[in-house]
């Protein structure tokens, strides 16, 4: 790489000259390469510790009498610097001899290099990463052999504690790994940890490891200290490991950068060395922004600035921060703790903005300087002032508004009741098909409480009306809908309980579901019409749970409520097939349908599952399990005595799963639980923890006296069942049989009012914040996800250990390796946790990964034939021919070459050299017949009986004669496609039969029916055998044994000619019939057809053949061969060797290049 010429006074200090001429010197940095001198060791140590390591190669310009050198080129590799050196020799060396003075030579060289640099400057000067960071990235990839897809995020100086001694070096944090490198006095220390292997990450401070960061994996703990920026480093590590855990949960592909950051209009943004660090910071800020204002998951924060907001309800300017994103303008105030009552926040959808204008400054009122007036389409105005760079903010808002206007064209119209009927189905796991024509007549229901009214007592009606008036007065002062001023006053109203008539509006506003519904008009109807009635697992589970959803409410004793619930659940399962349907969703959705319209309930459910309680309702309910651990932690902190007792009873994790999944709806009367849901939609998930802690605290004394876990569980169940609502305690419900349902006839005494329970939860655990919950969630997400992964791995190993190829430990090692490689590939994975599939279907590998595992772990994976052998073994073990091997198929493929008995290994070797596994194209003399037309007579005898074949061919022949008289079939004709499918079917049947042969271990198959091997196939087999032993060239006895056995088999083939010729006469009719039916080209008299074993005409003797029995009996006479195929191979040792090459190969096996493809 050419650089701007710079003076160098000491040319030879710390550098070694590699090449030199009259005007140029090519030098290498000491400490780089294989030199081991003392000076090289010292230079390497200094460069490593202080990170002053320049590029190891450089070119200097010199003149004979000058003591000043000029640096004109540098490079990280010798090959690149050598190209620059050759260019100088060709283009400058001859020219420089024509100058009169050395000053002219130096001036010419410097001008020439500068012109070359100017011509090489790229068009886009705003590069993603700085030049110095690119240099560090190259160093990182070279040190740890990382593929180009592994992006470096940042690097930090620190010490790694190894054997209680600190090693000062550099920590490299990439998207997938934590790496460390140190070079101290000639000794290297390298470490690479996958984020997906991390089980614990925390800051620690102890006598042995002071002020350090501890990282734990399944096998080991690592301690790092002496950070210059410990807080920044730990935050970035938390973010990267959290991304890895979410990838394990969601089974999504790898990390992809947000390239929109490069083109975003921004100002006063600090420049970062790494583009990825900017990207990750932007993601973290966007996530916090979405959580703060309950915005859709796709919303990305564009920027923020300090400003004041005029609050008309108290006529004050409130200082705070203005946020801008693609679709929203938000504001939140900043107040000291003493002025909490003045806190306010606002959410303004840009879709509702009608006018943005600069307000004029007022000399008499400096508090409104640099102000901005925003007016919505409902004629509501918001006045922001004290904006530092108002003109830029206006420009930014204008840019965002223009995008929204562009996206909204043509104008939105009311949804067509038949929308989605002719739309293409959305991609999902439910399958494809036409939309049923009779589904367009369904009608979206209003809130079910308007159709099925409960007999409220007079006192209840008065209470509801009073609360409605209070809310209406609040709306008058603070606004209504999504743009209302959100203050502590509304929080007080929420704590008192939202009136039934206003719940739908308030829930939609505070949960953020109104944003999803407004931006997706007509989507719900389309989803319903595509999902309803489709045969799938999700719909089957929904049907089973419909009549168990809030059966005490009259709405769900009617088909109206049941049908509405069915539509909402089916539509969501179609919208999000990764979640599909979880059993607790029916209870939540049924309560939402009581207070919200059908479409509103759907978007409430979507917001709940995807934003408010993420990962709760997936296949493994990871989010709920994580929050169980968080509650465990909070209980140990706030109620230590009770925590110790519950831990003794072994029920600390058992009591809360249903609490979290249904937000207490399944454990207490719904008319009480809806008050908790009121607070949940306003304050978020922390409310669940506050209420859970209040429940435990209220029962602490009785729980401490419980004798066993059953008594404690019953105590909590009775307490929660007795929670009543003060406003509805006199209401009467009836079941399907018309019987009155009250607390008394259930035999459950009233325990506490829900109003009192919520009050205690907020007052006793007021200090519990959303940030505390998120921090604990991150801490325990690592542990829970890794425990689930370990559990899934144990299920996989347990399901196949009975096959007998490998021990449980070896299978666990292999599974760990496969899991690491699948994560490293970053390909879209299969649905790993489908409960309808066997456990080993969770991990599938393609041929590239199988080939490299075969080469690295199998004793057959040596020599030039290894790849071809791996391809045939892959085809043989791929039961469903989908191009992937599940873990059981992989273990069997490796097991049959590593640990199977002698006979099974020899049968496998023989089988891998039979058609259709060994195709004619792989033989030395390729066949001239069409693909799929080669058949083996012996294979035909093995795969189907003679009578069935003749009958089939006769029927096909008669059909051909009757159907047409065209002399030649066109390639695209129906007949040619039928022939191709028939030949494909033959290959499938053949492969399946061969697979059954090699997998048979307990029962002895009929070897007489196994196809015989022709001479070309035998020659290929013996080449493979010779190739396997190329790693042992000194073993003369072995090669003598191979030659002897091979000679014997060739002689046996010659002896069997006459018997084969007799059999051929009886098979001629079958071959003639096949030739008459199969498509073939017009052959010339000089062409020789292939024989019935797939051998080309004119090649080796077509009558030569051996049987599998002859092969086995003869090979068993060769002692060294028998010893080789009888010797078991340790899978764990092979995996250890593979891991030992971690820093001499790429991190993903499929990126390796040590095999020629």
PDB file of N, CA and C in Angstrom, residues 1064-1145:
ATOM      1  N   UNK A1064     -26.425 -64.658 -17.907  1.00  0.00           N
ATOM      2  CA  UNK A1064     -26.723 -63.557 -18.812  1.00  0.00           C
ATOM      3  C   UNK A1064     -27.759 -63.951 -19.847  1.00  0.00           C
ATOM      4  N   UNK A1065     -27.689 -65.212 -20.284  1.00  0.00           N
ATOM      5  CA  UNK A1065     -28.647 -65.656 -21.290  1.00  0.00           C
ATOM      6  C   UNK A1065     -30.080 -65.567 -20.771  1.00  0.00           C
ATOM      7  N   UNK A1066     -30.300 -65.888 -19.478  1.00  0.00           N
ATOM      8  CA  UNK A1066     -31.650 -65.833 -18.916  1.00  0.00           C
ATOM      9  C   UNK A1066     -32.114 -64.404 -18.660  1.00  0.00           C
ATOM     10  N   UNK A1067     -31.211 -63.481 -18.648  1.00  0.00           N
ATOM     11  CA  UNK A1067     -31.578 -62.083 -18.373  1.00  0.00           C
ATOM     12  C   UNK A1067     -31.688 -61.236 -19.629  1.00  0.00           C
ATOM     13  N   UNK A1068     -31.356 -61.822 -20.813  1.00  0.00           N
ATOM     14  CA  UNK A1068     -31.369 -61.026 -22.037  1.00  0.00           C
ATOM     15  C   UNK A1068     -32.753 -60.455 -22.332  1.00  0.00           C
ATOM     16  N   UNK A1069     -33.795 -61.254 -22.079  1.00  0.00           N
ATOM     17  CA  UNK A1069     -35.147 -60.767 -22.367  1.00  0.00           C
ATOM     18  C   UNK A1069     -35.467 -59.524 -21.548  1.00  0.00           C
ATOM     19  N   UNK A1070     -35.060 -59.514 -20.305  1.00  0.00           N
ATOM     20  CA  UNK A1070     -35.294 -58.349 -19.446  1.00  0.00           C
ATOM     21  C   UNK A1070     -34.558 -57.127 -19.981  1.00  0.00           C
ATOM     22  N   UNK A1071     -33.359 -57.303 -20.395  1.00  0.00           N
ATOM     23  CA  UNK A1071     -32.568 -56.169 -20.908  1.00  0.00           C
ATOM     24  C   UNK A1071     -33.159 -55.661 -22.210  1.00  0.00           C
ATOM     25  N   UNK A1072     -33.595 -56.558 -23.077  1.00  0.00           N
ATOM     26  CA  UNK A1072     -34.194 -56.124 -24.343  1.00  0.00           C
ATOM     27  C   UNK A1072     -35.461 -55.316 -24.098  1.00  0.00           C
ATOM     28  N   UNK A1073     -36.268 -55.777 -23.134  1.00  0.00           N
ATOM     29  CA  UNK A1073     -37.489 -55.030 -22.827  1.00  0.00           C
ATOM     30  C   UNK A1073     -37.169 -53.643 -22.292  1.00  0.00           C
ATOM     31  N   UNK A1074     -36.166 -53.571 -21.431  1.00  0.00           N
ATOM     32  CA  UNK A1074     -35.773 -52.266 -20.895  1.00  0.00           C
ATOM     33  C   UNK A1074     -35.249 -51.359 -21.985  1.00  0.00           C
ATOM     34  N   UNK A1075     -34.472 -51.919 -22.895  1.00  0.00           N
ATOM     35  CA  UNK A1075     -33.912 -51.103 -23.984  1.00  0.00           C
ATOM     36  C   UNK A1075     -35.004 -50.592 -24.906  1.00  0.00           C
ATOM     37  N   UNK A1076     -36.053 -51.386 -25.088  1.00  0.00           N
ATOM     38  CA  UNK A1076     -37.142 -50.957 -25.955  1.00  0.00           C
ATOM     39  C   UNK A1076     -37.950 -49.823 -25.332  1.00  0.00           C
ATOM     40  N   UNK A1077     -37.978 -49.789 -23.999  1.00  0.00           N
ATOM     41  CA  UNK A1077     -38.812 -48.777 -23.323  1.00  0.00           C
ATOM     42  C   UNK A1077     -38.058 -47.509 -22.976  1.00  0.00           C
ATOM     43  N   UNK A1078     -36.788 -47.624 -22.552  1.00  0.00           N
ATOM     44  CA  UNK A1078     -36.045 -46.448 -22.100  1.00  0.00           C
ATOM     45  C   UNK A1078     -35.716 -45.548 -23.280  1.00  0.00           C
ATOM     46  N   UNK A1079     -35.736 -44.226 -23.092  1.00  0.00           N
ATOM     47  CA  UNK A1079     -35.366 -43.314 -24.187  1.00  0.00           C
ATOM     48  C   UNK A1079     -33.897 -43.458 -24.512  1.00  0.00           C
ATOM     49  N   UNK A1080     -33.597 -43.507 -25.767  1.00  0.00           N
ATOM     50  CA  UNK A1080     -32.198 -43.646 -26.187  1.00  0.00           C
ATOM     51  C   UNK A1080     -32.009 -42.940 -27.506  1.00  0.00           C
ATOM     52  N   UNK A1081     -30.803 -42.549 -27.751  1.00  0.00           N
ATOM     53  CA  UNK A1081     -30.468 -41.881 -28.998  1.00  0.00           C
ATOM     54  C   UNK A1081     -30.272 -42.926 -30.103  1.00  0.00           C
ATOM     55  N   UNK A1082     -30.376 -42.492 -31.357  1.00  0.00           N
ATOM     56  CA  UNK A1082     -30.099 -43.380 -32.482  1.00  0.00           C
ATOM     57  C   UNK A1082     -28.619 -43.740 -32.472  1.00  0.00           C
ATOM     58  N   UNK A1083     -28.359 -44.997 -32.291  1.00  0.00           N
ATOM     59  CA  UNK A1083     -26.963 -45.435 -32.205  1.00  0.00           C
ATOM     60  C   UNK A1083     -26.458 -45.836 -33.572  1.00  0.00           C
ATOM     61  N   UNK A1084     -25.202 -45.592 -33.782  1.00  0.00           N
ATOM     62  CA  UNK A1084     -24.549 -45.974 -35.032  1.00  0.00           C
ATOM     63  C   UNK A1084     -23.974 -47.368 -34.886  1.00  0.00           C
ATOM     64  N   UNK A1085     -23.663 -48.021 -35.967  1.00  0.00           N
ATOM     65  CA  UNK A1085     -23.127 -49.380 -35.874  1.00  0.00           C
ATOM     66  C   UNK A1085     -21.821 -49.452 -35.123  1.00  0.00           C
ATOM     67  N   UNK A1086     -21.094 -48.337 -35.093  1.00  0.00           N
ATOM     68  CA  UNK A1086     -19.792 -48.390 -34.425  1.00  0.00           C
ATOM     69  C   UNK A1086     -19.898 -48.220 -32.934  1.00  0.00           C
ATOM     70  N   UNK A1087     -21.098 -47.710 -32.424  1.00  0.00           N
ATOM     71  CA  UNK A1087     -21.247 -47.493 -30.989  1.00  0.00           C
ATOM     72  C   UNK A1087     -21.466 -48.813 -30.278  1.00  0.00           C
ATOM     73  N   UNK A1088     -20.870 -48.938 -29.128  1.00  0.00           N
ATOM     74  CA  UNK A1088     -21.038 -50.122 -28.307  1.00  0.00           C
ATOM     75  C   UNK A1088     -21.795 -49.725 -27.052  1.00  0.00           C
ATOM     76  N   UNK A1089     -22.918 -50.412 -26.810  1.00  0.00           N
ATOM     77  CA  UNK A1089     -23.747 -50.085 -25.649  1.00  0.00           C
ATOM     78  C   UNK A1089     -23.067 -50.537 -24.376  1.00  0.00           C
ATOM     79  N   UNK A1090     -23.446 -49.845 -23.282  1.00  0.00           N
ATOM     80  CA  UNK A1090     -22.925 -50.252 -21.984  1.00  0.00           C
ATOM     81  C   UNK A1090     -23.532 -51.587 -21.582  1.00  0.00           C
ATOM     82  N   UNK A1091     -22.770 -52.345 -20.810  1.00  0.00           N
ATOM     83  CA  UNK A1091     -23.305 -53.624 -20.344  1.00  0.00           C
ATOM     84  C   UNK A1091     -24.288 -53.402 -19.214  1.00  0.00           C
ATOM     85  N   UNK A1092     -24.830 -54.507 -18.682  1.00  0.00           N
ATOM     86  CA  UNK A1092     -25.897 -54.402 -17.688  1.00  0.00           C
ATOM     87  C   UNK A1092     -25.408 -53.968 -16.327  1.00  0.00           C
ATOM     88  N   UNK A1093     -24.097 -53.899 -16.113  1.00  0.00           N
ATOM     89  CA  UNK A1093     -23.557 -53.390 -14.854  1.00  0.00           C
ATOM     90  C   UNK A1093     -23.137 -51.947 -14.963  1.00  0.00           C
ATOM     91  N   UNK A1094     -23.504 -51.289 -16.066  1.00  0.00           N
ATOM     92  CA  UNK A1094     -23.168 -49.887 -16.206  1.00  0.00           C
ATOM     93  C   UNK A1094     -21.785 -49.660 -16.769  1.00  0.00           C
ATOM     94  N   UNK A1095     -21.095 -50.713 -17.272  1.00  0.00           N
ATOM     95  CA  UNK A1095     -19.750 -50.557 -17.797  1.00  0.00           C
ATOM     96  C   UNK A1095     -19.809 -50.131 -19.253  1.00  0.00           C
ATOM     97  N   UNK A1096     -18.950 -49.233 -19.673  1.00  0.00           N
ATOM     98  CA  UNK A1096     -18.964 -48.802 -21.075  1.00  0.00           C
ATOM     99  C   UNK A1096     -18.470 -49.909 -21.991  1.00  0.00           C
ATOM    100  N   UNK A1097     -19.032 -49.925 -23.189  1.00  0.00           N
ATOM    101  CA  UNK A1097     -18.599 -50.921 -24.151  1.00  0.00           C
ATOM    102  C   UNK A1097     -17.169 -50.697 -24.587  1.00  0.00           C
ATOM    103  N   UNK A1098     -16.503 -51.733 -24.927  1.00  0.00           N
ATOM    104  CA  UNK A1098     -15.132 -51.636 -25.382  1.00  0.00           C
ATOM    105  C   UNK A1098     -14.137 -51.465 -24.284  1.00  0.00           C
ATOM    106  N   UNK A1099     -14.531 -51.458 -23.024  1.00  0.00           N
ATOM    107  CA  UNK A1099     -13.634 -51.280 -21.891  1.00  0.00           C
ATOM    108  C   UNK A1099     -13.229 -52.614 -21.315  1.00  0.00           C
ATOM    109  N   UNK A1100     -13.138 -52.676 -19.995  1.00  0.00           N
ATOM    110  CA  UNK A1100     -12.781 -53.922 -19.340  1.00  0.00           C
ATOM    111  C   UNK A1100     -13.813 -55.001 -19.624  1.00  0.00           C
ATOM    112  N   UNK A1101     -13.426 -56.224 -19.322  1.00  0.00           N
ATOM    113  CA  UNK A1101     -14.248 -57.389 -19.625  1.00  0.00           C
ATOM    114  C   UNK A1101     -15.605 -57.265 -18.950  1.00  0.00           C
ATOM    115  N   UNK A1102     -16.702 -57.173 -19.708  1.00  0.00           N
ATOM    116  CA  UNK A1102     -18.022 -57.004 -19.092  1.00  0.00           C
ATOM    117  C   UNK A1102     -18.511 -58.242 -18.356  1.00  0.00           C
ATOM    118  N   UNK A1103     -17.891 -59.417 -18.609  1.00  0.00           N
ATOM    119  CA  UNK A1103     -18.343 -60.640 -17.950  1.00  0.00           C
ATOM    120  C   UNK A1103     -17.629 -60.892 -16.631  1.00  0.00           C
ATOM    121  N   UNK A1104     -16.637 -60.061 -16.317  1.00  0.00           N
ATOM    122  CA  UNK A1104     -15.889 -60.231 -15.057  1.00  0.00           C
ATOM    123  C   UNK A1104     -16.719 -59.669 -13.904  1.00  0.00           C
ATOM    124  N   UNK A1105     -16.807 -60.409 -12.803  1.00  0.00           N
ATOM    125  CA  UNK A1105     -17.556 -59.923 -11.639  1.00  0.00           C
ATOM    126  C   UNK A1105     -17.178 -60.738 -10.416  1.00  0.00           C
ATOM    127  N   UNK A1106     -17.308 -60.101  -9.241  1.00  0.00           N
ATOM    128  CA  UNK A1106     -17.125 -60.800  -7.974  1.00  0.00           C
ATOM    129  C   UNK A1106     -18.332 -60.518  -7.095  1.00  0.00           C
ATOM    130  N   UNK A1107     -18.574 -61.404  -6.130  1.00  0.00           N
ATOM    131  CA  UNK A1107     -19.683 -61.227  -5.201  1.00  0.00           C
ATOM    132  C   UNK A1107     -19.164 -60.655  -3.891  1.00  0.00           C
ATOM    133  N   UNK A1108     -20.096 -60.170  -3.077  1.00  0.00           N
ATOM    134  CA  UNK A1108     -19.712 -59.621  -1.786  1.00  0.00           C
ATOM    135  C   UNK A1108     -19.152 -60.712  -0.880  1.00  0.00           C
ATOM    136  N   UNK A1109     -19.667 -61.953  -1.028  1.00  0.00           N
ATOM    137  CA  UNK A1109     -19.134 -63.051  -0.219  1.00  0.00           C
ATOM    138  C   UNK A1109     -17.684 -63.337  -0.564  1.00  0.00           C
ATOM    139  N   UNK A1110     -17.388 -63.331  -1.877  1.00  0.00           N
ATOM    140  CA  UNK A1110     -15.997 -63.541  -2.289  1.00  0.00           C
ATOM    141  C   UNK A1110     -15.104 -62.417  -1.775  1.00  0.00           C
ATOM    142  N   UNK A1111     -15.623 -61.192  -1.837  1.00  0.00           N
ATOM    143  CA  UNK A1111     -14.839 -60.049  -1.379  1.00  0.00           C
ATOM    144  C   UNK A1111     -14.511 -60.176   0.114  1.00  0.00           C
ATOM    145  N   UNK A1112     -15.545 -60.481   0.915  1.00  0.00           N
ATOM    146  CA  UNK A1112     -15.324 -60.592   2.359  1.00  0.00           C
ATOM    147  C   UNK A1112     -14.374 -61.726   2.696  1.00  0.00           C
ATOM    148  N   UNK A1113     -14.590 -62.888   2.098  1.00  0.00           N
ATOM    149  CA  UNK A1113     -13.753 -64.054   2.414  1.00  0.00           C
ATOM    150  C   UNK A1113     -12.307 -63.827   2.034  1.00  0.00           C
ATOM    151  N   UNK A1114     -12.074 -63.166   0.905  1.00  0.00           N
ATOM    152  CA  UNK A1114     -10.702 -62.954   0.443  1.00  0.00           C
ATOM    153  C   UNK A1114      -9.992 -61.898   1.272  1.00  0.00           C
ATOM    154  N   UNK A1115     -10.680 -60.807   1.564  1.00  0.00           N
ATOM    155  CA  UNK A1115     -10.044 -59.741   2.339  1.00  0.00           C
ATOM    156  C   UNK A1115      -9.666 -60.238   3.732  1.00  0.00           C
ATOM    157  N   UNK A1116     -10.451 -61.152   4.294  1.00  0.00           N
ATOM    158  CA  UNK A1116     -10.168 -61.654   5.634  1.00  0.00           C
ATOM    159  C   UNK A1116      -8.877 -62.454   5.700  1.00  0.00           C
ATOM    160  N   UNK A1117      -8.326 -62.802   4.549  1.00  0.00           N
ATOM    161  CA  UNK A1117      -7.037 -63.524   4.546  1.00  0.00           C
ATOM    162  C   UNK A1117      -5.855 -62.575   4.664  1.00  0.00           C
ATOM    163  N   UNK A1118      -6.095 -61.274   4.477  1.00  0.00           N
ATOM    164  CA  UNK A1118      -5.010 -60.290   4.570  1.00  0.00           C
ATOM    165  C   UNK A1118      -4.899 -59.744   5.973  1.00  0.00           C
ATOM    166  N   UNK A1119      -3.937 -60.220   6.737  1.00  0.00           N
ATOM    167  CA  UNK A1119      -3.824 -59.821   8.140  1.00  0.00           C
ATOM    168  C   UNK A1119      -3.725 -58.329   8.357  1.00  0.00           C
ATOM    169  N   UNK A1120      -2.826 -57.612   7.689  1.00  0.00           N
ATOM    170  CA  UNK A1120      -2.719 -56.163   7.904  1.00  0.00           C
ATOM    171  C   UNK A1120      -3.995 -55.404   7.538  1.00  0.00           C
ATOM    172  N   UNK A1121      -4.682 -55.876   6.482  1.00  0.00           N
ATOM    173  CA  UNK A1121      -5.933 -55.203   6.106  1.00  0.00           C
ATOM    174  C   UNK A1121      -6.987 -55.423   7.184  1.00  0.00           C
ATOM    175  N   UNK A1122      -7.059 -56.664   7.665  1.00  0.00           N
ATOM    176  CA  UNK A1122      -8.008 -56.970   8.727  1.00  0.00           C
ATOM    177  C   UNK A1122      -7.718 -56.139   9.969  1.00  0.00           C
ATOM    178  N   UNK A1123      -6.440 -55.977  10.279  1.00  0.00           N
ATOM    179  CA  UNK A1123      -6.081 -55.185  11.454  1.00  0.00           C
ATOM    180  C   UNK A1123      -6.506 -53.730  11.292  1.00  0.00           C
ATOM    181  N   UNK A1124      -6.333 -53.181  10.086  1.00  0.00           N
ATOM    182  CA  UNK A1124      -6.713 -51.798   9.846  1.00  0.00           C
ATOM    183  C   UNK A1124      -8.226 -51.607  10.011  1.00  0.00           C
ATOM    184  N   UNK A1125      -9.026 -52.492   9.410  1.00  0.00           N
ATOM    185  CA  UNK A1125     -10.470 -52.334   9.465  1.00  0.00           C
ATOM    186  C   UNK A1125     -11.074 -52.798  10.790  1.00  0.00           C
ATOM    187  N   UNK A1126     -10.271 -53.456  11.613  1.00  0.00           N
ATOM    188  CA  UNK A1126     -10.765 -53.860  12.929  1.00  0.00           C
ATOM    189  C   UNK A1126     -10.410 -52.853  14.012  1.00  0.00           C
ATOM    190  N   UNK A1127      -9.464 -51.958  13.725  1.00  0.00           N
ATOM    191  CA  UNK A1127      -8.974 -51.041  14.739  1.00  0.00           C
ATOM    192  C   UNK A1127      -9.994 -49.929  14.993  1.00  0.00           C
ATOM    193  N   UNK A1128     -10.507 -49.784  16.238  1.00  0.00           N
ATOM    194  CA  UNK A1128     -11.447 -48.683  16.518  1.00  0.00           C
ATOM    195  C   UNK A1128     -10.724 -47.340  16.564  1.00  0.00           C
ATOM    196  N   UNK A1129     -11.412 -46.313  16.157  1.00  0.00           N
ATOM    197  CA  UNK A1129     -10.863 -44.953  16.150  1.00  0.00           C
ATOM    198  C   UNK A1129     -11.598 -44.126  17.201  1.00  0.00           C
ATOM    199  N   UNK A1130     -10.832 -43.454  18.034  1.00  0.00           N
ATOM    200  CA  UNK A1130     -11.421 -42.628  19.087  1.00  0.00           C
ATOM    201  C   UNK A1130     -11.933 -41.319  18.493  1.00  0.00           C
ATOM    202  N   UNK A1131     -13.231 -41.118  18.608  1.00  0.00           N
ATOM    203  CA  UNK A1131     -13.811 -39.882  18.077  1.00  0.00           C
ATOM    204  C   UNK A1131     -13.390 -38.678  18.905  1.00  0.00           C
ATOM    205  N   UNK A1132     -13.323 -38.846  20.210  1.00  0.00           N
ATOM    206  CA  UNK A1132     -12.965 -37.719  21.080  1.00  0.00           C
ATOM    207  C   UNK A1132     -11.548 -37.238  20.808  1.00  0.00           C
ATOM    208  N   UNK A1133     -10.623 -38.183  20.561  1.00  0.00           N
ATOM    209  CA  UNK A1133      -9.252 -37.781  20.246  1.00  0.00           C
ATOM    210  C   UNK A1133      -9.197 -36.992  18.944  1.00  0.00           C
ATOM    211  N   UNK A1134      -9.962 -37.440  17.942  1.00  0.00           N
ATOM    212  CA  UNK A1134      -9.993 -36.702  16.677  1.00  0.00           C
ATOM    213  C   UNK A1134     -10.560 -35.306  16.854  1.00  0.00           C
ATOM    214  N   UNK A1135     -11.596 -35.174  17.670  1.00  0.00           N
ATOM    215  CA  UNK A1135     -12.172 -33.848  17.915  1.00  0.00           C
ATOM    216  C   UNK A1135     -11.185 -32.973  18.670  1.00  0.00           C
ATOM    217  N   UNK A1136     -10.445 -33.560  19.610  1.00  0.00           N
ATOM    218  CA  UNK A1136      -9.432 -32.783  20.346  1.00  0.00           C
ATOM    219  C   UNK A1136      -8.353 -32.279  19.405  1.00  0.00           C
ATOM    220  N   UNK A1137      -7.920 -33.127  18.479  1.00  0.00           N
ATOM    221  CA  UNK A1137      -6.912 -32.677  17.500  1.00  0.00           C
ATOM    222  C   UNK A1137      -7.481 -31.560  16.638  1.00  0.00           C
ATOM    223  N   UNK A1138      -8.725 -31.684  16.287  1.00  0.00           N
ATOM    224  CA  UNK A1138      -9.357 -30.649  15.471  1.00  0.00           C
ATOM    225  C   UNK A1138      -9.440 -29.328  16.231  1.00  0.00           C
ATOM    226  N   UNK A1139      -9.798 -29.406  17.511  1.00  0.00           N
ATOM    227  CA  UNK A1139      -9.832 -28.191  18.320  1.00  0.00           C
ATOM    228  C   UNK A1139      -8.429 -27.641  18.531  1.00  0.00           C
ATOM    229  N   UNK A1140      -7.417 -28.520  18.574  1.00  0.00           N
ATOM    230  CA  UNK A1140      -6.049 -28.057  18.745  1.00  0.00           C
ATOM    231  C   UNK A1140      -5.559 -27.238  17.575  1.00  0.00           C
ATOM    232  N   UNK A1141      -6.194 -27.425  16.423  1.00  0.00           N
ATOM    233  CA  UNK A1141      -5.815 -26.637  15.243  1.00  0.00           C
ATOM    234  C   UNK A1141      -6.652 -25.372  15.119  1.00  0.00           C
ATOM    235  N   UNK A1142      -7.286 -24.962  16.228  1.00  0.00           N
ATOM    236  CA  UNK A1142      -8.202 -23.815  16.194  1.00  0.00           C
ATOM    237  C   UNK A1142      -7.531 -22.568  15.638  1.00  0.00           C
ATOM    238  N   UNK A1143      -6.253 -22.366  15.980  1.00  0.00           N
ATOM    239  CA  UNK A1143      -5.583 -21.132  15.537  1.00  0.00           C
ATOM    240  C   UNK A1143      -4.743 -21.361  14.287  1.00  0.00           C
ATOM    241  N   UNK A1144      -4.845 -22.542  13.702  1.00  0.00           N
ATOM    242  CA  UNK A1144      -4.161 -22.785  12.429  1.00  0.00           C
ATOM    243  C   UNK A1144      -5.157 -23.088  11.338  1.00  0.00           C
ATOM    244  N   UNK A1145      -6.446 -22.883  11.630  1.00  0.00           N
ATOM    245  CA  UNK A1145      -7.466 -23.065  10.617  1.00  0.00           C
ATOM    246  C   UNK A1145      -8.525 -21.993  10.827  1.00  0.00           C
TER     247      UNK A1145
END
